[in-house]
Amino acid sequence: MRIFVLEDDPDRIITLSNFFRPFLDDGTITEINWASSNWQRDKFERPYDLILLDHDLGGRQLTPHEDDGLKFIRSIKDEIYDAFVILHSYNPEGVTAMHAEYPVAVPVPFDTPQFWSLIKAILSAGLRT
């Protein structure tokens, strides 16, 4: 399984890295690519099985900015194919805009029981590239 994560918060990156580590060790996850900015679009090298996208980037919280997850999803939406996409931002307006741009994505706030249940279900489904 190949995973792409758009996230700029160091604490969230550590949390995800620690969670994913056993799945990397056992071969369930074969690769994780990380980006922390819309400007790192070149790190999105498809195909992916799971894509996690935050809205608020660059340390900005709930503030419109040209470096955000909405612009990122606009730039990749034609290249997502069959990936499962999770919008994990706490910014309700940002998630709404991202979801409108890519309606098949699933909005689930980061580090909630629903978020972890969904991630575990996807990983246990055994999707592998």
mmCIF file of C-alpha atoms in Angstrom:
data_model
loop_
_atom_site.group_PDB
_atom_site.id
_atom_site.type_symbol
_atom_site.label_atom_id
_atom_site.label_comp_id
_atom_site.label_asym_id
_atom_site.label_seq_id
_atom_site.Cartn_x
_atom_site.Cartn_y
_atom_site.Cartn_z
ATOM 1 C CA MET A 1 0.000 0.000 0.000
ATOM 2 C CA ARG A 2 1.290 3.426 -0.952
ATOM 3 C CA ILE A 3 0.266 6.421 1.157
ATOM 4 C CA PHE A 4 0.517 10.154 0.584
ATOM 5 C CA VAL A 5 0.171 12.643 3.461
ATOM 6 C CA LEU A 6 -0.213 16.425 3.198
ATOM 7 C CA GLU A 7 0.447 17.694 6.707
ATOM 8 C CA ASP A 8 2.578 20.481 8.177
ATOM 9 C CA ASP A 9 2.046 20.012 11.917
ATOM 10 C CA PRO A 10 5.137 18.281 13.394
ATOM 11 C CA ASP A 11 3.097 16.660 16.174
ATOM 12 C CA ARG A 12 0.654 15.147 13.696
ATOM 13 C CA ILE A 13 3.520 13.954 11.515
ATOM 14 C CA ILE A 14 5.106 12.214 14.516
ATOM 15 C CA THR A 15 1.756 10.686 15.522
ATOM 16 C CA LEU A 16 1.154 9.335 12.024
ATOM 17 C CA SER A 17 4.736 8.122 11.643
ATOM 18 C CA ASN A 18 4.530 6.214 14.916
ATOM 19 C CA PHE A 19 1.162 4.728 13.967
ATOM 20 C CA PHE A 20 2.311 3.671 10.488
ATOM 21 C CA ARG A 21 5.695 2.236 11.573
ATOM 22 C CA PRO A 22 4.458 -1.326 12.353
ATOM 23 C CA PHE A 23 2.639 -1.416 9.008
ATOM 24 C CA LEU A 24 5.854 -0.427 7.246
ATOM 25 C CA ASP A 25 7.728 -3.129 9.141
ATOM 26 C CA ASP A 26 5.262 -5.876 8.215
ATOM 27 C CA GLY A 27 5.007 -4.810 4.563
ATOM 28 C CA THR A 28 1.379 -3.669 4.623
ATOM 29 C CA ILE A 29 2.612 -0.183 3.759
ATOM 30 C CA THR A 30 5.302 -0.135 1.105
ATOM 31 C CA GLU A 31 5.821 3.614 0.873
ATOM 32 C CA ILE A 32 4.743 6.885 2.485
ATOM 33 C CA ASN A 33 5.338 10.223 0.791
ATOM 34 C CA TRP A 34 4.980 13.397 2.825
ATOM 35 C CA ALA A 35 4.415 17.006 1.848
ATOM 36 C CA SER A 36 3.913 19.963 4.151
ATOM 37 C CA SER A 37 2.991 22.595 1.593
ATOM 38 C CA ASN A 38 0.962 23.081 -1.543
ATOM 39 C CA TRP A 39 4.257 24.071 -3.137
ATOM 40 C CA GLN A 40 5.513 20.503 -2.716
ATOM 41 C CA ARG A 41 3.076 19.197 -5.326
ATOM 42 C CA ASP A 42 5.968 17.412 -7.054
ATOM 43 C CA LYS A 43 6.101 14.922 -4.151
ATOM 44 C CA PHE A 44 2.746 13.541 -5.300
ATOM 45 C CA GLU A 45 3.894 10.614 -7.442
ATOM 46 C CA ARG A 46 0.834 8.520 -8.215
ATOM 47 C CA PRO A 47 -0.649 6.019 -7.823
ATOM 48 C CA TYR A 48 -1.544 5.945 -4.142
ATOM 49 C CA ASP A 49 -3.915 3.709 -2.229
ATOM 50 C CA LEU A 50 -4.549 6.151 0.620
ATOM 51 C CA ILE A 51 -4.272 9.948 0.600
ATOM 52 C CA LEU A 52 -4.525 12.046 3.773
ATOM 53 C CA LEU A 53 -4.976 15.779 3.259
ATOM 54 C CA ASP A 54 -4.945 18.660 5.704
ATOM 55 C CA HIS A 55 -6.305 22.079 4.772
ATOM 56 C CA ASP A 56 -4.444 24.565 6.967
ATOM 57 C CA LEU A 57 -0.764 24.662 6.019
ATOM 58 C CA GLY A 58 2.223 26.816 6.843
ATOM 59 C CA GLY A 59 1.303 27.110 10.507
ATOM 60 C CA ARG A 60 -1.852 29.046 9.632
ATOM 61 C CA GLN A 61 -5.011 27.964 11.419
ATOM 62 C CA LEU A 62 -8.470 28.820 10.065
ATOM 63 C CA THR A 63 -7.007 31.554 7.866
ATOM 64 C CA PRO A 64 -7.454 31.669 4.091
ATOM 65 C CA HIS A 65 -4.110 31.491 2.328
ATOM 66 C CA GLU A 66 -2.764 30.540 -1.079
ATOM 67 C CA ASP A 67 -0.862 27.603 0.480
ATOM 68 C CA ASP A 68 -3.663 25.299 1.568
ATOM 69 C CA GLY A 69 -5.118 21.854 1.026
ATOM 70 C CA LEU A 70 -7.847 23.152 -1.299
ATOM 71 C CA LYS A 71 -5.295 24.285 -3.834
ATOM 72 C CA PHE A 72 -3.462 20.997 -3.404
ATOM 73 C CA ILE A 73 -6.529 18.847 -4.052
ATOM 74 C CA ARG A 74 -7.381 20.967 -7.082
ATOM 75 C CA SER A 75 -3.944 20.212 -8.509
ATOM 76 C CA ILE A 76 -4.121 16.428 -7.940
ATOM 77 C CA LYS A 77 -7.810 15.532 -8.304
ATOM 78 C CA ASP A 78 -7.408 14.265 -11.860
ATOM 79 C CA GLU A 79 -4.571 11.985 -10.721
ATOM 80 C CA ILE A 80 -6.145 10.384 -7.667
ATOM 81 C CA TYR A 81 -7.742 7.437 -9.518
ATOM 82 C CA ASP A 82 -8.868 4.748 -7.069
ATOM 83 C CA ALA A 83 -7.204 6.071 -3.929
ATOM 84 C CA PHE A 84 -9.159 6.422 -0.712
ATOM 85 C CA VAL A 85 -8.953 10.112 0.244
ATOM 86 C CA ILE A 86 -9.364 11.389 3.795
ATOM 87 C CA LEU A 87 -9.696 15.108 4.538
ATOM 88 C CA HIS A 88 -8.394 15.297 8.100
ATOM 89 C CA SER A 89 -8.462 19.051 8.785
ATOM 90 C CA TYR A 90 -10.273 20.609 11.740
ATOM 91 C CA ASN A 91 -11.066 23.675 9.608
ATOM 92 C CA PRO A 92 -14.784 23.240 8.783
ATOM 93 C CA GLU A 93 -14.817 25.780 5.950
ATOM 94 C CA GLY A 94 -11.620 24.356 4.478
ATOM 95 C CA VAL A 95 -12.909 20.779 4.616
ATOM 96 C CA THR A 96 -16.227 21.825 3.088
ATOM 97 C CA ALA A 97 -14.438 23.511 0.191
ATOM 98 C CA MET A 98 -12.110 20.529 -0.311
ATOM 99 C CA HIS A 99 -15.032 18.101 -0.170
ATOM 100 C CA ALA A 100 -16.932 20.179 -2.740
ATOM 101 C CA GLU A 101 -13.870 19.986 -4.995
ATOM 102 C CA TYR A 102 -13.540 16.201 -4.556
ATOM 103 C CA PRO A 103 -16.876 14.842 -3.220
ATOM 104 C CA VAL A 104 -15.780 11.201 -2.907
ATOM 105 C CA ALA A 105 -13.241 12.158 -0.239
ATOM 106 C CA VAL A 106 -14.176 11.387 3.351
ATOM 107 C CA PRO A 107 -13.962 14.276 5.827
ATOM 108 C CA VAL A 108 -12.802 12.973 9.225
ATOM 109 C CA PRO A 109 -10.974 15.218 11.714
ATOM 110 C CA PHE A 110 -7.474 14.107 12.683
ATOM 111 C CA ASP A 111 -6.897 12.051 15.832
ATOM 112 C CA THR A 112 -10.554 11.281 16.481
ATOM 113 C CA PRO A 113 -11.819 7.740 17.106
ATOM 114 C CA GLN A 114 -13.463 7.851 13.663
ATOM 115 C CA PHE A 115 -10.182 8.821 12.027
ATOM 116 C CA TRP A 116 -8.230 5.934 13.562
ATOM 117 C CA SER A 117 -11.042 3.435 12.927
ATOM 118 C CA LEU A 118 -11.137 4.400 9.269
ATOM 119 C CA ILE A 119 -7.349 4.195 8.878
ATOM 120 C CA LYS A 120 -7.272 0.787 10.591
ATOM 121 C CA ALA A 121 -10.110 -0.503 8.409
ATOM 122 C CA ILE A 122 -8.320 0.598 5.252
ATOM 123 C CA LEU A 123 -5.043 -0.977 6.356
ATOM 124 C CA SER A 124 -6.720 -4.215 7.436
ATOM 125 C CA ALA A 125 -8.473 -4.466 4.064
ATOM 126 C CA GLY A 126 -5.040 -5.405 2.767
ATOM 127 C CA LEU A 127 -4.853 -2.936 -0.081
ATOM 128 C CA ARG A 128 -1.409 -3.277 -1.586
ATOM 129 C CA THR A 129 0.171 -1.928 -4.727
#
